[in-house]
XYZ file of C-alpha atoms in Angstrom:
665
model
C -46.861 -24.323 67.096
C -45.101 -24.584 63.727
C -41.474 -25.699 63.736
C -39.545 -23.668 61.158
C -36.781 -26.070 60.187
C -33.322 -25.351 58.849
C -31.257 -27.767 56.795
C -30.529 -30.925 58.770
C -32.986 -30.175 61.589
C -35.659 -32.744 62.487
C -39.003 -32.599 64.258
C -41.231 -35.383 65.656
C -44.575 -36.118 64.010
C -47.536 -36.760 66.278
C -50.013 -37.473 63.467
C -50.053 -40.358 61.023
C -52.136 -38.746 58.281
C -50.446 -35.672 56.896
C -50.367 -33.312 53.960
C -47.152 -31.941 52.511
C -47.748 -28.600 50.847
C -45.263 -27.241 48.347
C -45.186 -23.813 46.747
C -42.738 -22.410 44.220
C -42.565 -19.522 41.801
C -42.892 -21.707 38.700
C -44.442 -25.079 37.843
C -42.393 -27.880 39.369
C -42.734 -31.645 39.602
C -43.374 -33.305 42.966
C -42.495 -36.943 43.600
C -41.575 -39.204 46.506
C -39.582 -42.355 47.141
C -40.057 -45.120 49.717
C -36.739 -46.477 50.937
C -35.351 -48.938 53.470
C -33.326 -48.289 56.603
C -30.221 -47.508 54.539
C -32.106 -44.990 52.426
C -32.003 -47.162 49.304
C -34.940 -47.585 46.929
C -35.001 -51.225 45.846
C -37.212 -50.949 42.750
C -39.063 -48.406 40.622
C -42.391 -49.484 42.103
C -41.420 -47.589 45.244
C -41.309 -44.235 43.438
C -44.500 -42.126 43.368
C -44.495 -39.655 40.497
C -46.969 -38.049 38.047
C -47.041 -41.226 35.939
C -47.682 -43.448 38.983
C -49.106 -41.065 41.585
C -50.380 -43.548 44.185
C -48.500 -45.953 46.437
C -49.556 -47.510 49.756
C -49.804 -44.627 52.208
C -48.720 -42.024 49.664
C -50.228 -39.945 46.864
C -48.487 -37.264 44.795
C -49.894 -34.810 42.205
C -50.351 -35.920 38.614
C -48.876 -32.851 36.928
C -46.422 -30.004 37.219
C -47.750 -27.072 39.232
C -46.699 -24.003 41.181
C -48.413 -25.417 44.274
C -48.704 -29.047 45.357
C -50.326 -31.123 48.071
C -49.000 -34.606 48.790
C -51.016 -36.972 50.969
C -49.174 -39.217 53.411
C -50.632 -41.922 55.667
C -47.810 -43.252 57.827
C -49.986 -46.009 59.309
C -50.523 -47.404 55.810
C -46.803 -47.564 55.010
C -45.411 -51.090 54.508
C -43.251 -52.361 57.354
C -40.232 -52.440 55.043
C -40.457 -48.694 54.443
C -38.413 -46.645 56.886
C -37.907 -43.414 54.945
C -40.061 -41.281 52.677
C -38.196 -38.702 50.617
C -40.125 -35.787 49.104
C -38.564 -34.759 45.797
C -38.960 -31.610 43.716
C -37.747 -31.164 40.146
C -38.005 -28.687 37.312
C -39.866 -30.040 34.254
C -37.638 -30.453 31.216
C -38.430 -29.072 27.799
C -41.328 -26.955 29.094
C -39.822 -23.553 28.376
C -39.454 -22.854 32.077
C -36.386 -22.094 34.199
C -33.394 -24.387 33.765
C -32.204 -24.274 37.382
C -33.665 -23.723 40.834
C -31.439 -20.695 41.303
C -33.650 -18.845 38.811
C -36.875 -19.309 40.785
C -38.116 -18.296 44.208
C -36.961 -20.528 47.048
C -39.410 -23.460 47.277
C -41.430 -23.595 50.492
C -42.487 -26.932 51.982
C -44.885 -27.369 54.911
C -46.020 -30.509 56.714
C -49.594 -30.070 57.929
C -52.375 -32.049 59.529
C -55.562 -32.786 57.617
C -57.118 -29.705 59.210
C -54.430 -27.498 57.668
C -52.521 -26.913 60.923
C -48.820 -26.633 60.164
C -46.542 -29.061 61.993
C -43.238 -28.076 60.401
C -42.081 -25.930 57.497
C -38.881 -25.520 55.519
C -37.788 -22.909 52.966
C -35.217 -24.486 50.633
C -32.533 -21.865 50.148
C -29.048 -21.959 48.643
C -29.997 -23.711 45.395
C -28.195 -22.597 42.232
C -27.525 -24.947 39.300
C -29.617 -27.787 40.715
C -32.642 -29.044 38.772
C -33.833 -31.613 41.327
C -33.792 -31.560 45.113
C -34.632 -33.821 48.031
C -36.779 -31.438 50.069
C -37.803 -33.472 53.115
C -37.195 -36.851 54.644
C -39.862 -38.507 56.805
C -38.157 -41.335 58.639
C -39.012 -43.944 61.253
C -36.704 -44.490 64.195
C -37.535 -46.760 67.107
C -41.182 -46.749 66.097
C -41.446 -42.937 66.003
C -41.849 -40.954 62.796
C -39.945 -37.698 62.353
C -39.432 -35.184 59.566
C -36.022 -33.801 58.585
C -35.233 -30.815 56.365
C -32.783 -32.048 53.704
C -32.431 -29.566 50.835
C -29.957 -31.747 48.904
C -29.831 -30.613 45.276
C -28.698 -32.377 42.106
C -27.526 -30.570 38.979
C -28.085 -33.774 36.980
C -31.795 -33.737 37.689
C -33.970 -36.676 38.651
C -31.676 -39.188 36.968
C -28.752 -38.272 39.224
C -31.037 -38.087 42.274
C -32.510 -41.546 41.633
C -29.060 -43.026 40.996
C -27.888 -41.619 44.327
C -30.803 -43.370 46.073
C -30.044 -46.671 44.359
C -33.113 -46.739 42.129
C -32.693 -49.333 39.352
C -32.843 -47.923 35.809
C -32.668 -44.388 37.180
C -32.251 -42.692 33.786
C -35.167 -44.569 32.205
C -37.417 -43.714 35.151
C -36.436 -40.016 34.994
C -37.232 -39.977 31.273
C -40.615 -41.618 31.873
C -41.473 -39.031 34.530
C -40.493 -36.147 32.241
C -42.643 -37.636 29.455
C -45.622 -37.973 31.803
C -45.182 -34.382 32.948
C -44.900 -33.112 29.379
C -48.211 -34.766 28.501
C -49.911 -33.074 31.440
C -48.376 -29.597 31.095
C -51.532 -28.312 29.417
C -53.293 -28.905 32.730
C -50.499 -27.728 35.022
C -51.244 -25.140 37.672
C -48.734 -22.484 36.780
C -48.160 -19.250 38.599
C -49.219 -16.308 36.431
C -46.371 -14.327 34.909
C -44.845 -11.575 37.040
C -46.196 -8.097 36.480
C -44.295 -5.921 34.076
C -44.076 -2.168 34.127
C -47.198 -1.947 31.965
C -49.090 -4.449 34.074
C -47.993 -3.210 37.458
C -50.770 -2.009 39.708
C -48.838 1.123 40.595
C -50.957 3.970 39.291
C -49.469 5.727 36.294
C -50.830 9.111 37.188
C -49.115 9.537 40.495
C -46.591 7.841 42.730
C -48.163 5.173 44.923
C -49.237 6.437 48.294
C -49.555 3.077 49.978
C -47.086 2.319 52.698
C -45.514 -0.411 50.574
C -45.982 -2.341 47.354
C -48.353 -5.264 47.551
C -48.548 -8.727 46.205
C -51.094 -11.435 46.750
C -52.639 -14.822 46.481
C -53.648 -15.749 42.942
C -51.363 -13.519 40.886
C -47.813 -12.193 40.861
C -44.573 -13.771 41.981
C -44.451 -15.919 45.054
C -43.318 -14.884 48.481
C -41.819 -17.447 50.835
C -43.657 -17.542 54.110
C -42.521 -14.817 56.423
C -41.561 -12.286 53.728
C -42.666 -8.837 54.728
C -43.993 -6.052 52.597
C -41.544 -4.537 50.226
C -39.916 -7.921 49.512
C -40.310 -9.910 46.366
C -43.121 -12.324 46.088
C -46.677 -13.252 45.977
C -48.906 -15.244 48.219
C -50.481 -16.639 45.191
C -52.867 -19.357 44.379
C -55.441 -20.026 45.970
C -57.580 -20.760 47.652
C -56.783 -22.353 45.052
C -54.212 -21.572 42.359
C -55.200 -20.076 39.071
C -54.855 -22.852 36.429
C -54.816 -22.245 32.714
C -58.098 -23.177 31.079
C -58.264 -26.657 29.491
C -59.386 -27.202 25.943
C -63.114 -27.072 25.267
C -64.231 -30.462 23.839
C -66.605 -28.654 21.488
C -63.655 -26.935 19.850
C -61.539 -30.061 19.205
C -60.313 -30.038 15.605
C -57.583 -31.725 13.662
C -54.587 -29.459 12.941
C -54.116 -28.730 9.302
C -50.747 -29.788 7.886
C -49.552 -27.862 4.838
C -48.246 -30.173 2.136
C -44.484 -30.344 2.157
C -44.179 -27.724 4.884
C -43.533 -27.750 8.614
C -46.372 -28.269 11.042
C -47.592 -25.082 12.700
C -48.197 -25.840 16.374
C -49.473 -22.358 17.216
C -53.014 -22.154 18.537
C -55.126 -20.627 15.735
C -56.816 -18.116 18.071
C -53.949 -17.363 20.457
C -52.681 -13.805 20.545
C -48.890 -13.718 20.743
C -48.485 -9.982 21.082
C -48.562 -8.174 24.399
C -51.980 -7.048 25.664
C -52.824 -3.392 25.331
C -52.070 -1.108 28.269
C -54.824 -0.160 30.706
C -57.237 2.581 29.684
C -56.409 6.169 30.640
C -56.596 6.622 34.386
C -58.492 9.290 36.245
C -57.098 12.825 36.362
C -54.062 13.109 38.645
C -54.861 13.448 42.309
C -53.854 16.461 44.308
C -50.359 16.369 45.833
C -50.294 14.232 48.948
C -53.602 12.545 48.084
C -54.010 8.953 46.863
C -54.792 8.387 43.205
C -58.479 8.044 42.490
C -59.380 4.445 41.582
C -60.700 3.552 38.135
C -62.582 0.400 37.136
C -60.572 -1.669 34.655
C -57.232 -0.170 35.717
C -55.211 -3.229 34.683
C -53.835 -4.759 31.509
C -55.944 -7.046 29.339
C -57.396 -7.581 25.893
C -60.928 -6.753 26.996
C -62.697 -5.016 29.843
C -63.627 -8.480 31.125
C -59.955 -9.427 31.392
C -58.966 -6.049 32.809
C -61.530 -6.288 35.571
C -60.454 -9.853 36.296
C -56.817 -8.783 36.645
C -57.794 -5.779 38.717
C -59.885 -7.830 41.147
C -57.077 -10.277 41.769
C -54.645 -7.402 41.981
C -56.750 -6.057 44.839
C -56.516 -9.507 46.403
C -52.733 -9.331 46.113
C -52.694 -5.913 47.723
C -54.766 -7.001 50.691
C -52.669 -10.134 51.197
C -49.398 -8.195 51.118
C -50.465 -5.353 53.390
C -51.968 -7.812 55.900
C -48.731 -9.803 55.863
C -46.753 -6.625 56.497
C -49.022 -5.666 59.384
C -48.851 -9.086 61.014
C -45.092 -9.182 60.586
C -44.738 -5.770 62.215
C -46.925 -6.831 65.158
C -44.925 -10.033 65.610
C -41.689 -8.054 65.555
C -43.011 -5.584 68.117
C -44.085 -8.378 70.451
C -40.794 -10.232 70.031
C -38.823 -7.081 70.743
C -40.872 -6.313 73.854
C -40.416 -9.872 75.127
C -36.657 -9.632 74.707
C -36.501 -6.261 76.465
C -38.607 -7.526 79.375
C -36.503 -10.666 79.587
C -33.358 -8.539 79.772
C -34.851 -6.562 82.656
C -35.809 -9.708 84.564
C -32.472 -11.425 83.958
C -30.532 -8.727 85.838
C -31.056 -9.050 89.616
C -30.048 -5.413 90.116
C -32.904 -4.121 87.963
C -35.492 -6.814 88.569
C -37.420 -4.831 91.175
C -37.819 -1.227 92.077
C -38.429 1.933 90.139
C -35.779 1.203 87.522
C -37.478 -2.076 86.577
C -40.904 -0.441 86.374
C -39.540 2.304 84.135
C -37.879 -0.251 81.846
C -41.118 -2.223 81.553
C -43.120 0.895 80.753
C -40.566 1.940 78.133
C -40.701 -1.516 76.488
C -44.491 -1.481 76.409
C -44.513 2.071 75.029
C -42.150 1.102 72.203
C -44.358 -1.921 71.477
C -47.488 0.239 71.333
C -45.788 2.769 69.083
C -44.647 0.117 66.600
C -48.079 -1.536 66.518
C -49.842 1.808 66.093
C -47.565 2.770 63.194
C -48.161 -0.578 61.529
C -51.918 -0.252 62.017
C -51.935 3.238 60.523
C -50.163 1.971 57.402
C -52.539 -0.988 57.200
C -55.622 1.210 57.639
C -54.344 3.562 54.957
C -53.966 0.690 52.491
C -57.355 -0.778 53.404
C -59.009 2.610 52.904
C -57.546 2.855 49.407
C -58.610 -0.705 48.595
C -62.101 0.019 49.922
C -62.351 3.040 47.649
C -61.235 0.885 44.745
C -63.820 -1.768 45.617
C -66.562 0.863 45.680
C -65.660 1.762 42.091
C -65.020 -1.736 40.753
C -68.051 -3.593 42.179
C -70.697 -1.614 40.221
C -68.692 -2.101 37.010
C -68.440 -5.883 37.222
C -70.159 -8.028 34.560
C -72.705 -10.654 35.675
C -70.109 -13.422 35.894
C -68.137 -11.411 38.484
C -71.003 -9.589 40.222
C -72.920 -10.322 43.402
C -76.537 -11.359 43.074
C -77.623 -7.988 44.481
C -75.785 -6.101 41.715
C -78.206 -4.204 39.422
C -76.379 -5.656 36.408
C -78.479 -8.816 36.822
C -81.695 -6.905 36.131
C -80.473 -6.233 32.598
C -79.118 -9.756 32.138
C -78.934 -11.214 28.640
C -77.657 -14.671 27.721
C -74.020 -14.165 26.606
C -72.620 -15.085 23.211
C -69.355 -16.427 24.648
C -68.080 -17.837 27.922
C -66.330 -15.367 30.288
C -62.832 -16.028 31.529
C -63.863 -16.460 35.181
C -66.751 -16.908 37.602
C -67.467 -15.499 41.052
C -67.972 -18.125 43.762
C -68.196 -15.772 46.714
C -66.103 -13.289 48.683
C -62.914 -13.468 50.726
C -61.816 -11.340 53.653
C -59.318 -11.260 56.502
C -60.099 -10.716 60.206
C -58.102 -7.466 60.300
C -60.386 -5.932 57.651
C -63.639 -7.862 57.787
C -65.529 -5.014 56.116
C -63.406 -5.293 52.933
C -64.594 -8.102 50.669
C -62.664 -9.231 47.609
C -64.440 -11.423 45.032
C -63.253 -15.019 44.771
C -62.925 -15.609 41.037
C -62.066 -18.969 39.449
C -61.156 -19.494 35.831
C -63.491 -21.147 33.356
C -63.772 -23.891 32.281
C -63.517 -25.288 35.810
C -60.334 -27.245 36.455
C -61.587 -28.691 39.741
C -64.936 -29.851 40.976
C -66.763 -28.049 43.776
C -67.697 -29.434 47.165
C -70.421 -27.595 49.085
C -69.819 -28.819 52.629
C -73.143 -29.443 54.379
C -71.473 -30.451 57.643
C -70.478 -28.271 60.547
C -67.468 -26.189 59.567
C -66.584 -25.035 63.078
C -67.552 -21.390 62.669
C -69.582 -19.672 65.365
C -72.556 -19.316 63.006
C -72.722 -23.092 62.547
C -73.069 -23.710 66.272
C -76.558 -22.216 66.295
C -77.889 -24.217 63.346
C -79.086 -27.803 63.273
C -77.947 -30.329 60.697
C -81.141 -30.024 58.637
C -80.748 -26.248 58.392
C -77.123 -26.568 57.262
C -78.071 -29.070 54.566
C -80.770 -26.738 53.299
C -78.344 -23.808 53.199
C -75.797 -25.957 51.361
C -78.355 -26.833 48.682
C -79.406 -23.192 48.345
C -75.760 -22.287 47.844
C -75.408 -25.058 45.244
C -78.497 -23.846 43.355
C -77.080 -20.302 43.283
C -73.760 -21.603 41.896
C -75.544 -23.711 39.275
C -77.708 -20.778 38.206
C -74.633 -18.581 37.832
C -72.825 -21.228 35.773
C -75.831 -21.575 33.477
C -76.178 -17.810 33.185
C -72.597 -17.121 32.096
C -72.464 -19.764 29.353
C -73.987 -19.305 25.890
C -77.265 -21.091 25.214
C -76.799 -24.829 24.814
C -73.150 -24.871 25.920
C -73.668 -25.921 29.550
C -75.729 -28.932 30.607
C -76.676 -29.742 34.209
C -77.626 -33.088 35.717
C -78.783 -33.496 39.323
C -78.562 -36.603 41.503
C -80.807 -36.372 44.559
C -81.032 -40.031 45.497
C -83.054 -39.502 48.680
C -85.138 -36.626 47.322
C -84.128 -34.459 50.290
C -83.308 -31.479 48.095
C -86.538 -31.460 46.097
C -87.867 -28.236 47.600
C -84.621 -26.333 47.149
C -84.278 -27.551 43.550
C -87.667 -26.126 42.537
C -86.210 -23.046 40.726
C -84.025 -25.276 38.522
C -86.750 -27.832 37.877
C -89.616 -25.422 37.152
C -87.556 -23.251 34.805
C -86.619 -26.287 32.713
C -82.879 -25.624 32.651
C -81.913 -29.151 33.743
C -81.053 -31.831 31.200
C -83.445 -34.217 32.965
C -85.469 -34.356 36.179
C -83.339 -34.946 39.288
C -82.296 -38.589 39.480
C -83.615 -40.414 42.550
C -82.845 -43.846 43.981
C -79.968 -46.159 43.201
C -81.210 -46.691 39.637
C -81.190 -42.967 38.937
C -77.675 -42.662 40.339
C -76.418 -45.499 38.137
C -78.100 -44.054 35.027
C -76.603 -40.543 35.334
C -73.134 -41.717 36.316
C -73.124 -44.320 33.536
C -74.066 -41.698 30.944
C -71.356 -39.254 32.031
C -68.705 -41.961 32.420
C -69.420 -43.114 28.872
C -69.123 -39.522 27.678
C -65.699 -39.120 29.304
C -64.539 -42.435 27.801
C -65.666 -41.478 24.288
C -63.980 -38.073 24.320
C -60.773 -39.503 25.789
C -60.614 -42.243 23.158
C -61.224 -39.734 20.384
C -58.543 -37.355 21.625
C -55.965 -40.060 22.320
C -56.643 -41.630 18.950
C -56.053 -38.326 17.198
C -59.592 -38.214 15.768
C -61.486 -35.710 17.944
C -63.908 -35.033 15.110
C -64.950 -38.690 14.943
C -67.390 -38.516 17.851
C -70.832 -40.091 17.260
C -73.425 -37.983 15.386
C -75.472 -35.818 17.705
C -72.887 -36.069 20.471
C -73.411 -33.344 23.079
C -70.210 -31.283 23.083
C -71.359 -28.852 25.754
C -69.770 -28.560 29.178
C -71.520 -30.920 31.619
C -72.072 -30.529 35.351
C -73.468 -33.173 37.688
C -74.740 -32.026 41.091
C -74.712 -34.777 43.728
C -76.795 -34.179 46.854
C -76.659 -36.220 50.065
C -73.710 -38.387 49.074
C -73.276 -41.338 49.686
C -77.027 -42.114 49.908
C -77.954 -44.353 46.961
C -74.312 -45.051 45.997
C -72.908 -48.569 45.810
C -69.222 -49.398 45.324
C -69.498 -49.170 41.534
C -71.137 -45.743 41.722
C -68.447 -44.492 44.114
C -65.751 -45.663 41.704
C -67.479 -43.899 38.808
C -67.754 -40.721 40.867
C -64.030 -40.744 41.629
C -63.346 -41.344 37.935
C -65.437 -38.327 36.947
C -63.703 -36.147 39.534
C -60.251 -37.135 38.235
C -60.787 -37.360 34.489
C -63.926 -35.331 33.848
C -62.671 -31.715 33.975
C -60.205 -32.275 31.123
C -63.037 -33.296 28.789
C -65.747 -30.940 30.010
C -67.488 -33.009 32.720
C -67.544 -31.290 36.104
C -68.666 -32.366 39.563
C -70.451 -30.464 42.331
C -70.843 -32.362 45.585
C -73.285 -31.260 48.296
C -72.289 -33.514 51.163
C -71.088 -33.884 54.710
C -67.793 -35.741 54.780
C -68.780 -37.437 58.016
C -71.665 -39.186 56.218
C -69.106 -41.018 54.090
C -66.777 -41.847 56.992
C -67.465 -45.559 56.518
C -65.369 -45.497 53.338
C -62.317 -44.434 55.345
C -59.282 -43.210 53.374
C -60.738 -44.559 50.107
C -62.482 -41.243 49.446
C -59.669 -38.970 50.644
C -58.429 -38.372 47.047
C -61.977 -37.396 46.045
C -62.333 -34.757 48.757
C -58.842 -33.389 48.045
C -59.590 -33.052 44.337
C -62.551 -30.731 44.995
C -62.569 -27.059 45.953
C -64.346 -26.953 49.312
C -66.925 -24.213 49.794
C -69.239 -23.663 52.747
C -72.816 -22.332 52.971
C -71.791 -20.140 55.926
C -68.760 -17.857 56.334
C -65.759 -19.957 57.326
C -61.993 -19.395 57.364
C -61.026 -22.708 55.758
C -59.293 -21.323 52.664
C -55.596 -20.846 53.307
C -52.709 -19.813 51.114
C -49.295 -21.380 51.763
C -47.338 -18.369 50.502
C -48.115 -15.853 53.237
C -49.976 -18.086 55.665
C -53.262 -16.181 55.749
C -56.462 -18.028 56.598
C -59.046 -16.378 54.343
C -62.679 -16.364 55.393
C -64.927 -17.467 52.558
C -68.445 -16.037 52.310
C -70.767 -17.620 49.732
C -72.537 -15.587 47.087
C -76.230 -16.081 47.844
C -79.397 -14.567 46.429
C -80.833 -11.849 48.740
C -83.904 -13.051 50.678
C -87.120 -12.260 48.842
C -85.348 -11.419 45.569
C -86.673 -12.885 42.315
C -83.490 -12.213 40.387
C -82.463 -15.887 40.299
C -85.811 -17.011 38.891
C -85.744 -14.223 36.292
C -82.238 -15.201 35.185
C -83.188 -18.883 34.949
C -86.285 -18.044 32.904
C -84.153 -16.137 30.396
C -81.656 -18.997 30.248
C -84.486 -21.457 29.622
C -85.956 -19.254 26.881
C -82.592 -18.984 25.151
C -82.110 -22.760 25.351
C -85.522 -23.301 23.742
C -84.618 -21.015 20.818
C -81.216 -22.712 20.501
C -82.793 -26.115 19.993
């Protein structure tokens, strides 16, 4: 059971390997310090921050973000470390808020590796502070505990470090701010709050839902426990919605006018507000909900409007489910208190009076739950009607494989803003599916988990069947990625060291859409990883040297994806190191990773590969409720987007992609 801490309260920790999850309304910096028994940090090498993210037993994020995950291994902590302080700070000079009082209260949760919350803390009462000590994990008499601190500092990280005795506190704070500023282009920022024009409230009639909604990837954040009608958004994701990184193929030197100031504006960025949504449907009859319309959201194009509308539906479902669960919890808590009051009085503990009191308490509980369910069902019905309108209007990048839009597929001229990886739903409304869309280019690699996920469907399948399903899911994702990119702008490599996926890879191999035949054996693994590692090195050197147009002649500037099946078969220590390097550095320069693996197969590497698994977005070949948002606390069930059995749509799409690639050459 989760311990909801208040300032100063502590809670014992029964696990050594933990995750600390942080969510806030704006991008913030997460760091940590390792201190002695007196709480003093003896040198700067005991501070984990975006510039130095890894210390023994501790890893922090490398950039500012609206949501963070810090990895802690208490068994790996040096014996001289007795306290671990988790720090949060606002980035300086980033155009964001200047004080914590201007953002939503940060929420911090300590969880096990399986996502189970151990303790949580909402940091309230902050005003002018720009840095805060959120949590303290401390060791006392051989037992680790966590304490909610919430100590803020108006002087930022410099004042915080000085208070903890860090040498050269001001220089270290400056170095951290510089490291964050360099990574802000890749920061996971919460999308801007909805304005009146962008609000999902229908303009033709007053909203008929029981309350306003907000949700996971968009909007403003909601601290855990906020009910419907409050401010906030359970946003991000299954994972958060990061801004797209620069496309390596578009790297150019900025032109500097002679004698004039440098213009740092992006040459293709629109600075004006997007146009309002298209005219809505005719007003509904009084007392009836507004009729849904596809593209009923703001955006510069129908593609963007549909994207915003889909995630707006996600917000709505998250908020209404949170309101329903909160109402049920309140009803149960109230009934428990009323029954406890009856039992605590000896005069009314037995007899007709006690029975009547119990029946009255249960009746009030049933009435509250029924009212909450009616409001929830009303909202779900409206969202279902909206889904019925939106799904047929989705473009190929957002559509299911059974959508007729694929039968008229043509290779696009430009990359869409997002891609559908599957569907999400909640147990209260399992019939309502909301597309899981991720922005392009991919900011994180993908991990198709071929192990047992713990769902009931997995229990009836053997390991071989699960591996086959995982590869089929990977092939469907690869085909979709190829289909939504213009010809020649997305290149796919496959590593199948053991050859176990040969049969499943037939559609990709026969259509000729791969850059080369699947690599087999240790030599094939080394060849592909060496090629992609060299590519990342070249682009990084060119960008850091300020000469992005000085890449070698004939250099492939397309986005690259490497699919790795049956990891770690065929991988030596050097190959594992290269794989981790690609996962960390590749997305920023257009090299992406898709792992098809069972984590248990790589258990021999121990914690060495933990950063690799955490850096990837985990997907499953079977429905599984492993995607959780820290804002509302929902566990979302993910269902992969697979090709219908017997359908030839995937092969037809791949054939058209291959034909377009041939013409492009």
